Each structure stands twice: as structure tokens, then as C-alpha cells.
mmCIF file of C-alpha atoms in Angstrom:
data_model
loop_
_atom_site.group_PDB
_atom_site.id
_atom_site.type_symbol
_atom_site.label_atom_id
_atom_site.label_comp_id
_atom_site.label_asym_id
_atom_site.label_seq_id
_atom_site.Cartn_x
_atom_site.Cartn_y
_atom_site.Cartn_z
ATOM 1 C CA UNK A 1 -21.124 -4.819 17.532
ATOM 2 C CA UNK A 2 -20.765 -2.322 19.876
ATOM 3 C CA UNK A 3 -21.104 -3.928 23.905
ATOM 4 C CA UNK A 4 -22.477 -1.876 26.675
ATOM 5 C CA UNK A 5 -20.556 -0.288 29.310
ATOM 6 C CA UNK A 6 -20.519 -1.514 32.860
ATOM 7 C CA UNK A 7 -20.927 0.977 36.168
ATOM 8 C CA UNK A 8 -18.270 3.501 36.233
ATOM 9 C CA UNK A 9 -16.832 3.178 32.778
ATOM 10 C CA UNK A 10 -16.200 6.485 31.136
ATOM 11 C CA UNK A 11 -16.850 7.096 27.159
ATOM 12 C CA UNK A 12 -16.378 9.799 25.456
ATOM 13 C CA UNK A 13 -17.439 11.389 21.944
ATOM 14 C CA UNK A 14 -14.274 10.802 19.881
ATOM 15 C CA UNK A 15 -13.713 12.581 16.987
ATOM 16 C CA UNK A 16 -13.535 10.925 13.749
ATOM 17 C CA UNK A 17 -10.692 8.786 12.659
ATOM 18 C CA UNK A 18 -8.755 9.510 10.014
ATOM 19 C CA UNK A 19 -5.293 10.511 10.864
ATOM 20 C CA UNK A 20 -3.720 7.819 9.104
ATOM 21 C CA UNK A 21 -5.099 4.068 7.308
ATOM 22 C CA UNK A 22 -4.590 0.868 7.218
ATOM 23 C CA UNK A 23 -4.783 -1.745 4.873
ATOM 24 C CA UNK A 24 -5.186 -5.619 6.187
ATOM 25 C CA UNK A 25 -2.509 -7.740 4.863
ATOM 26 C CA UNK A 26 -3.834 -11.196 6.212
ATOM 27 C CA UNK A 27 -5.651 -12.937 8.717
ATOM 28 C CA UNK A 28 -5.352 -14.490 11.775
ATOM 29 C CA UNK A 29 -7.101 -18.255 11.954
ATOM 30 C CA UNK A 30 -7.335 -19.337 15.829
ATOM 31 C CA UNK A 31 -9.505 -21.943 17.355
ATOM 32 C CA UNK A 32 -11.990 -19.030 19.489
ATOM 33 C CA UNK A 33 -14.769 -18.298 17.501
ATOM 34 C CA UNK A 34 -16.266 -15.330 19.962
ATOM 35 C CA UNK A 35 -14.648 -12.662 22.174
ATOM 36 C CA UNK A 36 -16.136 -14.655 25.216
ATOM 37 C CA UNK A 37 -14.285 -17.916 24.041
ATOM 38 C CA UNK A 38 -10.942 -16.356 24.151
ATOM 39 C CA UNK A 39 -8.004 -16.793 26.232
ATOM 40 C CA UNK A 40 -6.731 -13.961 28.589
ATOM 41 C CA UNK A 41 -3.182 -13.843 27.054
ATOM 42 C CA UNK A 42 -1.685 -15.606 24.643
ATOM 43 C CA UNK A 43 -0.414 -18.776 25.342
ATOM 44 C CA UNK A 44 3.133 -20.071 23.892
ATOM 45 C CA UNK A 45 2.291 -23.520 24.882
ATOM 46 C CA UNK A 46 -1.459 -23.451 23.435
ATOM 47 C CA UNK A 47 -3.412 -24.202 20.231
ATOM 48 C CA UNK A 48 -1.675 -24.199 16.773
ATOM 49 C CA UNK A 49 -3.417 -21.136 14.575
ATOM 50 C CA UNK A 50 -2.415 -19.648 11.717
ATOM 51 C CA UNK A 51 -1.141 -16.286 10.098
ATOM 52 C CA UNK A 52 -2.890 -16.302 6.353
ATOM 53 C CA UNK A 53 -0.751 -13.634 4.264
ATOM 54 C CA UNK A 54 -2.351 -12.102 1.822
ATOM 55 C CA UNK A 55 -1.050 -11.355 -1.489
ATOM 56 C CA UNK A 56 1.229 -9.440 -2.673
ATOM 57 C CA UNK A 57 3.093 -9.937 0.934
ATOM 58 C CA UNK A 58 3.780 -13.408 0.736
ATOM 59 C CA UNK A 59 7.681 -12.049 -0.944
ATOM 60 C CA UNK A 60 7.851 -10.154 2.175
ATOM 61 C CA UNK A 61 8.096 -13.447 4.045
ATOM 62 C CA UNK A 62 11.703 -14.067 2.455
ATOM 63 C CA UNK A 63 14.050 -14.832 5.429
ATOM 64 C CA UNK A 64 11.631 -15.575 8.382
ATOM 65 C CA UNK A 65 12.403 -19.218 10.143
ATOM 66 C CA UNK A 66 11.333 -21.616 12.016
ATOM 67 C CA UNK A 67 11.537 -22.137 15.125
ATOM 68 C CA UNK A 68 11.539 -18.454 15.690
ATOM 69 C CA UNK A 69 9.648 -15.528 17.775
ATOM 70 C CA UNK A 70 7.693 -12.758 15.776
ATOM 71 C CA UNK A 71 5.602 -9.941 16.870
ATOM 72 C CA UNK A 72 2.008 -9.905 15.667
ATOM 73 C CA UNK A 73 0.246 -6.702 15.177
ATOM 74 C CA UNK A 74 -3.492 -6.853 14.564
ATOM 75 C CA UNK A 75 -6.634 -5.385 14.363
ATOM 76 C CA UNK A 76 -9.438 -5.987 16.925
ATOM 77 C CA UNK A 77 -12.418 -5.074 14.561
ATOM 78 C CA UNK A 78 -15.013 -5.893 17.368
ATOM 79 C CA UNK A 79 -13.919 -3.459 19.717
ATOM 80 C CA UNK A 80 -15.766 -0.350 20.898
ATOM 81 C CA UNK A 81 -12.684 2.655 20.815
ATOM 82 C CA UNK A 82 -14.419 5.680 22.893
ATOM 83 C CA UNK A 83 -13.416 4.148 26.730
ATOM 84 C CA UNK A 84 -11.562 6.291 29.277
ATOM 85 C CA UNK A 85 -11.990 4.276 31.762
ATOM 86 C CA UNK A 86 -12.780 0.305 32.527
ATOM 87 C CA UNK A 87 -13.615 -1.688 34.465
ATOM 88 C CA UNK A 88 -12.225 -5.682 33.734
ATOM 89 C CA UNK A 89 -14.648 -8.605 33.732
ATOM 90 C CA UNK A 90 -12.764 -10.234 36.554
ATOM 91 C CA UNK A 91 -13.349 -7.509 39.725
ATOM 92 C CA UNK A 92 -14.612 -4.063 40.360
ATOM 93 C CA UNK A 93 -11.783 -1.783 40.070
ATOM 94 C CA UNK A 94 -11.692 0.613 37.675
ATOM 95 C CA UNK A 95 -8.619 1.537 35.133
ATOM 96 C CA UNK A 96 -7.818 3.836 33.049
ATOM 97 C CA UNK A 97 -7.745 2.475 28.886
ATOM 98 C CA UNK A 98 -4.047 2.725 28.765
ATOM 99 C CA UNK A 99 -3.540 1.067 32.473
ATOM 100 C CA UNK A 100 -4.973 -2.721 30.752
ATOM 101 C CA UNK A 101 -4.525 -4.356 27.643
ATOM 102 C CA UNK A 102 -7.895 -4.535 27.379
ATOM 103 C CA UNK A 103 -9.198 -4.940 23.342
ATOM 104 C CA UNK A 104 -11.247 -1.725 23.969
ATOM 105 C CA UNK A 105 -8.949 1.319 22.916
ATOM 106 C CA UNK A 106 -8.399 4.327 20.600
ATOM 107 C CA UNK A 107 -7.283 2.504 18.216
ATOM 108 C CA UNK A 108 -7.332 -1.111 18.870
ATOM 109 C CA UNK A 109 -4.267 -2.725 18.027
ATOM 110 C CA UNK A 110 -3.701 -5.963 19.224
ATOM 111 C CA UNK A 111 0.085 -6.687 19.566
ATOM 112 C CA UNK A 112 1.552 -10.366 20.526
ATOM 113 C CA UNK A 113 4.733 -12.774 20.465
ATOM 114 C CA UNK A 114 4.358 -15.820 19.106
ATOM 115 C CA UNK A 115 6.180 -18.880 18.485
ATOM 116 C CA UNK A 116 6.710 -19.859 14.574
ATOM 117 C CA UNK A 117 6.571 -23.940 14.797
ATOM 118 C CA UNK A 118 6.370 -24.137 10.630
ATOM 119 C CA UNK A 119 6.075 -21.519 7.331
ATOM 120 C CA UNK A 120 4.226 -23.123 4.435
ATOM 121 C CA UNK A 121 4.400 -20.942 1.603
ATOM 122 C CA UNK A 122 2.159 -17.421 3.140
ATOM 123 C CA UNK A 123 0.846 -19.430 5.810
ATOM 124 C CA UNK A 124 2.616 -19.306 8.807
ATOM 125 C CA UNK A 125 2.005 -22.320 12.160
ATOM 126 C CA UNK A 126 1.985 -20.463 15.250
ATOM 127 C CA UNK A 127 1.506 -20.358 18.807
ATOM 128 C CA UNK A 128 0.395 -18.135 21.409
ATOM 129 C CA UNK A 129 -2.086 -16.147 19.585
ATOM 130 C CA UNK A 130 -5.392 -14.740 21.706
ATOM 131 C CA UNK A 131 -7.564 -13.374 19.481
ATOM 132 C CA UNK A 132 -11.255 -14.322 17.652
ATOM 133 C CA UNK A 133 -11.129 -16.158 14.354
ATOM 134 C CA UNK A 134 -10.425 -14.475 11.681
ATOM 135 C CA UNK A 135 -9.106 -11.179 13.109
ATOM 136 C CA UNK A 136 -7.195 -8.924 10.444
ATOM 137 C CA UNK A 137 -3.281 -8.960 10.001
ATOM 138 C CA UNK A 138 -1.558 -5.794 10.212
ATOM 139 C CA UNK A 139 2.140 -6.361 10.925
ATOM 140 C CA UNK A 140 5.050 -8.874 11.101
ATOM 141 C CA UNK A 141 8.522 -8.147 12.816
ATOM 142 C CA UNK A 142 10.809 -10.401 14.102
ATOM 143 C CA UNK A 143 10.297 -9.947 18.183
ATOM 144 C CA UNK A 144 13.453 -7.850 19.616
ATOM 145 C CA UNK A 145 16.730 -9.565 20.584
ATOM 146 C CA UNK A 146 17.941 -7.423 23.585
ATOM 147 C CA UNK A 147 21.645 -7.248 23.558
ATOM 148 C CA UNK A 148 21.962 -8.060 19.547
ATOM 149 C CA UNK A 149 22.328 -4.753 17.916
ATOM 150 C CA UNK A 150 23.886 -6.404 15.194
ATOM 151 C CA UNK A 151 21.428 -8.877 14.906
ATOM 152 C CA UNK A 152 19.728 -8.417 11.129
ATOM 153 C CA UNK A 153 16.299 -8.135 12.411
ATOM 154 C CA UNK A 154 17.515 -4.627 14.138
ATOM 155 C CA UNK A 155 19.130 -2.982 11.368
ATOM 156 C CA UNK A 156 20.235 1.046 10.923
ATOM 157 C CA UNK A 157 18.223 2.306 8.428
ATOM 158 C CA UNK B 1 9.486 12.028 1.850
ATOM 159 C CA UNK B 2 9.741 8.950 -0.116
ATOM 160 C CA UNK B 3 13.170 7.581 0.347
ATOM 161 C CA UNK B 4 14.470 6.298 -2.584
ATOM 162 C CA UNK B 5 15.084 1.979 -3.395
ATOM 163 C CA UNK B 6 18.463 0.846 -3.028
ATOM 164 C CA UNK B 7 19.778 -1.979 -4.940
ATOM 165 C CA UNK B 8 17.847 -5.768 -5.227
ATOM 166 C CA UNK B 9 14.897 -3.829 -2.990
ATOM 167 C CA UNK B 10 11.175 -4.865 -4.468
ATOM 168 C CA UNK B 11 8.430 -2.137 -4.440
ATOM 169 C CA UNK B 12 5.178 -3.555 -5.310
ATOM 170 C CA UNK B 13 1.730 -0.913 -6.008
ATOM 171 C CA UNK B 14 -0.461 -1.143 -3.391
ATOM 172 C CA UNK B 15 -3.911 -0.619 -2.883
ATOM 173 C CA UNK B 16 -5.169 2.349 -1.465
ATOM 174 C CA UNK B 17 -5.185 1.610 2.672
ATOM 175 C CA UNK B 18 -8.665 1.951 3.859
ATOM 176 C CA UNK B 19 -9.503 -0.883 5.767
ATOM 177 C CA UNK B 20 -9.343 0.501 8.931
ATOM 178 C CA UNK B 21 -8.668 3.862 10.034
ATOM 179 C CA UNK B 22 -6.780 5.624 13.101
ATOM 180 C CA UNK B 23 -6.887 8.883 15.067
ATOM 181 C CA UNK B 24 -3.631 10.440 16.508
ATOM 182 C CA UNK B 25 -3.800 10.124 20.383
ATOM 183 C CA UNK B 26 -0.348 12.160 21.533
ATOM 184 C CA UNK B 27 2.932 13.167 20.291
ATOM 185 C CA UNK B 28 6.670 11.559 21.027
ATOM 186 C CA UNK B 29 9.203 14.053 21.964
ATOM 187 C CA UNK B 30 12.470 12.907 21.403
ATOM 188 C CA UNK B 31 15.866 14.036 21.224
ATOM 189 C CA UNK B 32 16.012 13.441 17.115
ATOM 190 C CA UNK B 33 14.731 15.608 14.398
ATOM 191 C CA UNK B 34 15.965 13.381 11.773
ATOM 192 C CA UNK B 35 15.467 9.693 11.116
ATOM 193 C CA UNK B 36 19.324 9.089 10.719
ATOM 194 C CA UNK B 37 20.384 10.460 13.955
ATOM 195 C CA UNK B 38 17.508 7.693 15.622
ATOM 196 C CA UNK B 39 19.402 5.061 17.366
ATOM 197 C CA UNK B 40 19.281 1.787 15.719
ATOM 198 C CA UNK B 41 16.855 0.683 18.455
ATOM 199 C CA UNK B 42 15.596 2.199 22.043
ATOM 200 C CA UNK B 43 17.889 1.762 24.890
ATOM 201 C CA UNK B 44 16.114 1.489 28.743
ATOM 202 C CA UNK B 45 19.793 3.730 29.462
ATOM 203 C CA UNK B 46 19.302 6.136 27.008
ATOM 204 C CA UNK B 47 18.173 9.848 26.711
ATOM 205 C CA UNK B 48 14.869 10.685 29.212
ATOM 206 C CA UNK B 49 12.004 11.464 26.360
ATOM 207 C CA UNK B 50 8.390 12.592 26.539
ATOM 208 C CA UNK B 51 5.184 11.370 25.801
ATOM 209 C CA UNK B 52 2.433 13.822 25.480
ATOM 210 C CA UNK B 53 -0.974 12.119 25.707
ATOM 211 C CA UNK B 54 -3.588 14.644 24.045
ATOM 212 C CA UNK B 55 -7.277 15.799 25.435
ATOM 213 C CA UNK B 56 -9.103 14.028 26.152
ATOM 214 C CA UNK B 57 -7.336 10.901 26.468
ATOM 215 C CA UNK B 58 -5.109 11.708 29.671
ATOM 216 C CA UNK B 59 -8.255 10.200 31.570
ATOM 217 C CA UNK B 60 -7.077 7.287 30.471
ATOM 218 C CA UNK B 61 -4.016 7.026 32.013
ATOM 219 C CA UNK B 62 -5.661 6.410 35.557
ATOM 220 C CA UNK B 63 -4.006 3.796 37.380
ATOM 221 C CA UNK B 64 -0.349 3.838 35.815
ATOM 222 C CA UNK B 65 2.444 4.500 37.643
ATOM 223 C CA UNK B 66 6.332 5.179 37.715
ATOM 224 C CA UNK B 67 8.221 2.876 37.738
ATOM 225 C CA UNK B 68 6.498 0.753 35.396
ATOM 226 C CA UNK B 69 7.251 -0.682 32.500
ATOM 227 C CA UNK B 70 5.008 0.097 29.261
ATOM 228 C CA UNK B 71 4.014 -0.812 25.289
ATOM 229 C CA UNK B 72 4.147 2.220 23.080
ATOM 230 C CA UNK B 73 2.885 1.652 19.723
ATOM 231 C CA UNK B 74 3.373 4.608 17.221
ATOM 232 C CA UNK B 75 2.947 5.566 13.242
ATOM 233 C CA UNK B 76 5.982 5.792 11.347
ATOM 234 C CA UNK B 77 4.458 8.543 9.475
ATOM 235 C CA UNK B 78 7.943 9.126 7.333
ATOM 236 C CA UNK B 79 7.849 5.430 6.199
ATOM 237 C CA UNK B 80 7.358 4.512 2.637
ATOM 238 C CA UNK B 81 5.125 1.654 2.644
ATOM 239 C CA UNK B 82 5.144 -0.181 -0.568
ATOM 240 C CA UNK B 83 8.351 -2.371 0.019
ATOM 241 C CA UNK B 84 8.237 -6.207 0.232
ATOM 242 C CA UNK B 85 12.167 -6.487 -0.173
ATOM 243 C CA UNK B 86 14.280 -4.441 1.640
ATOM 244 C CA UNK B 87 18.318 -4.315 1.666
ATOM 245 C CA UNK B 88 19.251 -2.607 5.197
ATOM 246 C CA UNK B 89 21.823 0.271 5.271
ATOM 247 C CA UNK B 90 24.323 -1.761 7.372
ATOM 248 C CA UNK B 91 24.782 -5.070 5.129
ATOM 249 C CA UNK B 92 24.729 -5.956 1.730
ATOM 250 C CA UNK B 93 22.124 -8.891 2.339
ATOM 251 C CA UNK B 94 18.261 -8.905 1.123
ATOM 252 C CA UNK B 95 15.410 -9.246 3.486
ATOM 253 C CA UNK B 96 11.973 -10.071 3.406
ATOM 254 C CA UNK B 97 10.069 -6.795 5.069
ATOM 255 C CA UNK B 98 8.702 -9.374 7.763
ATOM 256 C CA UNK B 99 12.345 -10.204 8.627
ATOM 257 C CA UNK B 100 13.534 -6.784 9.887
ATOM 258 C CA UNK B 101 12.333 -4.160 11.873
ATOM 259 C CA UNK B 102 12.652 -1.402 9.805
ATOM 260 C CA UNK B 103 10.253 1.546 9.889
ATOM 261 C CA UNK B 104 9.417 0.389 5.987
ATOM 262 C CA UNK B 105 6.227 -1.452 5.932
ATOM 263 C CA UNK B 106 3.133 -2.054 4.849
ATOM 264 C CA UNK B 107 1.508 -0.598 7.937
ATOM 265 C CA UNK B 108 4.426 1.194 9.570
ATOM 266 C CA UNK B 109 3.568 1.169 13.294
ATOM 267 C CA UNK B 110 6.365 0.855 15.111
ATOM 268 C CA UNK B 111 6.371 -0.924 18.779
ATOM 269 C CA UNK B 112 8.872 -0.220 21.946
ATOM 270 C CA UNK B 113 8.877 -1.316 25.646
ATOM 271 C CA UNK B 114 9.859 1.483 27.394
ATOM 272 C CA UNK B 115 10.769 2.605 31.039
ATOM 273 C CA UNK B 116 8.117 4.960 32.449
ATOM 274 C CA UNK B 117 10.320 7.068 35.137
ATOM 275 C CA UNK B 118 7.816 9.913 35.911
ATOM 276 C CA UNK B 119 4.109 11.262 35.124
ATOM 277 C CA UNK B 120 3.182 14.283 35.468
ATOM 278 C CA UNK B 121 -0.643 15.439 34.532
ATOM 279 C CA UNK B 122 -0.806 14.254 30.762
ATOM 280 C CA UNK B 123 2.847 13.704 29.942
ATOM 281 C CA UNK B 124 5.054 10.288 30.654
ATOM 282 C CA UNK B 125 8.904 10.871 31.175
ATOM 283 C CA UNK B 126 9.873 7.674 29.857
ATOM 284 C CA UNK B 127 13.099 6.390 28.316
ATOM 285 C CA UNK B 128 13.856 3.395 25.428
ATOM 286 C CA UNK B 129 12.243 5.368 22.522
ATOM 287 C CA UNK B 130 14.222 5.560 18.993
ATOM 288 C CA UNK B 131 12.181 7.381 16.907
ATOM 289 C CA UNK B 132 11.731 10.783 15.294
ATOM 290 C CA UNK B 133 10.671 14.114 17.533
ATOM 291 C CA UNK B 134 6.861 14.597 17.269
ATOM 292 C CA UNK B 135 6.002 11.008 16.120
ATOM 293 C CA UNK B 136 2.310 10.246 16.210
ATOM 294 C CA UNK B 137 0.974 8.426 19.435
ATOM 295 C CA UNK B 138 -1.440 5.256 19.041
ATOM 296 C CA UNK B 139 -1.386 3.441 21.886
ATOM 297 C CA UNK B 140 -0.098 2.678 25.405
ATOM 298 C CA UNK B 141 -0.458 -0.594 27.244
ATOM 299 C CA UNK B 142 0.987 -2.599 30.432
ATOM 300 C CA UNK B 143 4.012 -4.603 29.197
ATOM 301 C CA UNK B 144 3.148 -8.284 29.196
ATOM 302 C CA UNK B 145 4.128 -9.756 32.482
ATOM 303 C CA UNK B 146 4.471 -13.563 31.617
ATOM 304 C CA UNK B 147 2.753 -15.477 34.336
ATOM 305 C CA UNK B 148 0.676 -13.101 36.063
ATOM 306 C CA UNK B 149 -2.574 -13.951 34.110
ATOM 307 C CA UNK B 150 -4.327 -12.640 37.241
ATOM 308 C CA UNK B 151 -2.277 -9.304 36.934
ATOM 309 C CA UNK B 152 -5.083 -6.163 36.239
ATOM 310 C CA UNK B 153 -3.056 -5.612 33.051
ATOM 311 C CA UNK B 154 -3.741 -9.158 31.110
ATOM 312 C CA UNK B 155 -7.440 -8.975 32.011
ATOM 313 C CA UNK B 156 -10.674 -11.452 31.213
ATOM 314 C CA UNK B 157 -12.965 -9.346 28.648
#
């Protein structure tokens, strides 16, 4: 589970975490079985996967449409979270954690925007998604709207 | 701390959220001590704010610079999180928690691209935030930039 760290990478002893919890409210179904089988961004134009909600959150759902863009937060489970420092598959420079998007963070959060093609009850068609098969759902929001305040999906609370 | 249902909302008992856990990487220092002064969502225009990145994670800020454009992702750690219904303040319609953007959810992390206008040792001067003073950091990344796949920010793992 955990991979090994290339020349120059930096880890550190982190401290444990438990600032704060989650609880997985879905999953993500994409075509990539393995980290190594995975695109390097989401693509809008690429595979159809699906967003599996879990229960009770289906309700939640109520007012989502298609065609529309959401935001996808998730949960890389597979990552390693003690990296300073990195250095990318594709050349030999090295960055600092919070300098890539890199899966390999404090706490890895995968975030994306995807386009809704089709909602079917709690399972929603999607695409642009980048992640390994089966990857825990943490969050749905409608993606921002610059310029509409007004819209619904940015309310005053 | 728990903010009380308004009318049509649905609050459902959750499990206990222990799937996955997360440790506190910084702080947000904004201009608002209470979540109604927080504008209704962050402006690139609006007030200069801080992010403190905390020991010993400010190593992994290596290689980002001003003027830059950057993913905050943050806890919501005022948030109620048991709503799958939720009426906002500014309407008299019912939503779906999926459908808005409010800081009410089942994992409240909330997400904002913001404008990264200086850096100095361990603290961004950034602007675009919206949230409470002393919010807890999770994570910083590149904001996408759609098309440069080759960019060191969307790299191959």
C-alpha cells in the first residue's frame, strides 16, 4: 500500500490524524482498475463512470440535473500522506506537495468537475473522472457559477 | 453550535464518521469572526486574507509562486452535518444538500480558487476566501489549468 519514494523526495513523521472524520457516502466506479492505469486529469470528453450514492444520501440528490457540472470530492485511500517534497513520474524536478496535484498529500482529497450526462435514481453518469475503481465518495456540490450570486447553488446561509 | 432546522429541512441520524480520518495542516485568517458576516461566496476583488501553513508542512510549499492561482480545500468545522434537505436563508425553495453549496454537509469541506498575491516564509497572502477567521487548513493544490496536461501541476503518478 504504501510506494517507495524516489531520489530527493522528502517524508516526514506526521503526527497522527485525528483532527476531524469522515464518513464515505458512495463510490466512485471508473474504467482504471490501478493507479498506473489512470489518466493524468480528468477528461470531460472521456469514459462514462459512475457516482454510486450510498444510502441515506440518495434524498440529498433532490434538485441536481442533467446536463450539469458538479464538483467531486473524494478520497484517495491508496495514497502515502507524509511527502514534503516530490518528484513527478514524468521528469526530475522536484516540488513541493502543495506545488502538484499529485494523489500523495496530508490528507488526500481528490477534488474534480465533472460533467452529469444522466441521474438514475443514486447513481449518477458522469464524465471526466480520474481516479482508480472504486475510490470513496466524500462530497457533491454543484461546480461554481462565477458571476451568479443569485444562482441557488450559491446561497447565503 | 448546532444551528437549528428551518422549515421542510430533513435531518437524518448518521453514523458515527470514521472512515477516514484528517489532521489540521494551517489556519485561514480572515476578516470574519462570524459565519453570517461571510460573504455569500469568495470574491478574487475582495479583502487580502492569510493562510498560515503549520510546521512542518511549509516545506511543502516549494515551488509556488505569486501570482498564481490556487485550490484551497478547508473543514467547515461549524457545520452541522446530518442534513439531506436543506431550505437556504435567501428563498423559500427546498434543496437536495448535493444541489447547493452550503457549508451543511455530510462531510463539510469546503473548496475555493483563490488568488495567491504574496508568500512570505509559511504564510500565503491570498484573496477569494469566504469563510470564518481561523478555519482549519486541509489542503492546497495548483488550480486546474485545462489543456496543459504537460503542466508540472496535472502530473503522471
Amino acid at each position: 500500500m504504501t510506494q517507495p519514494i524516489r531520489p530527493g523526495e522528502i517524508a516526514v513523521k506526521v503526527p497522527e490524524a485525528g483532527d476531524a472524520c469522515l464518513r464515505f457516502i458512495g463510490r466512485l466506479r471508473t474504467p482504471w482498475q490501478r493507479r498506473e492505469d489512470c489518466p493524468r486529469q480528468g477528461d470531460p470528453a472521456g469514459p462514462e463512470c459512475r457516482i454510486e450514492v450510498f444510502a441515506p444520501w440518495e434524498q440529498a440528490l433532490m434538485g441536481l440535473e442533467a446536463p450539469s457540472q458538479l464538483q467531486v470530492l473524494y478520497w484517495l485511500d491508496q495514497s502515502r500522506r507524509d511527502l514534503l517534497v516530490q518528484r513527478p513520474k514524468s521528469g526530475d524536478r522536484l516540488f513541493g506537495t502543495f506545488a502538484l496535484r499529485s494523489p500523495v498529500r496530508p490528507n488526500p482529497i481528490g477534488s474534480a468537475v465533472v460533467a452529469v450526462i444522466g441521474i438514475e435514481g443514486a447513481v449518477l453518469r458522469v464524465r471526466g473522472l480520474d481516479c482508480v475503481d472504486g475510490t470513496p465518495l466524500l462530497d457533491l456540490k454543484p461546480a461554481r457559477t462565477p458571476g451568479l450570486t443569485d444562482h441557488p447553488a450559491n446561497p447565503s446561509q
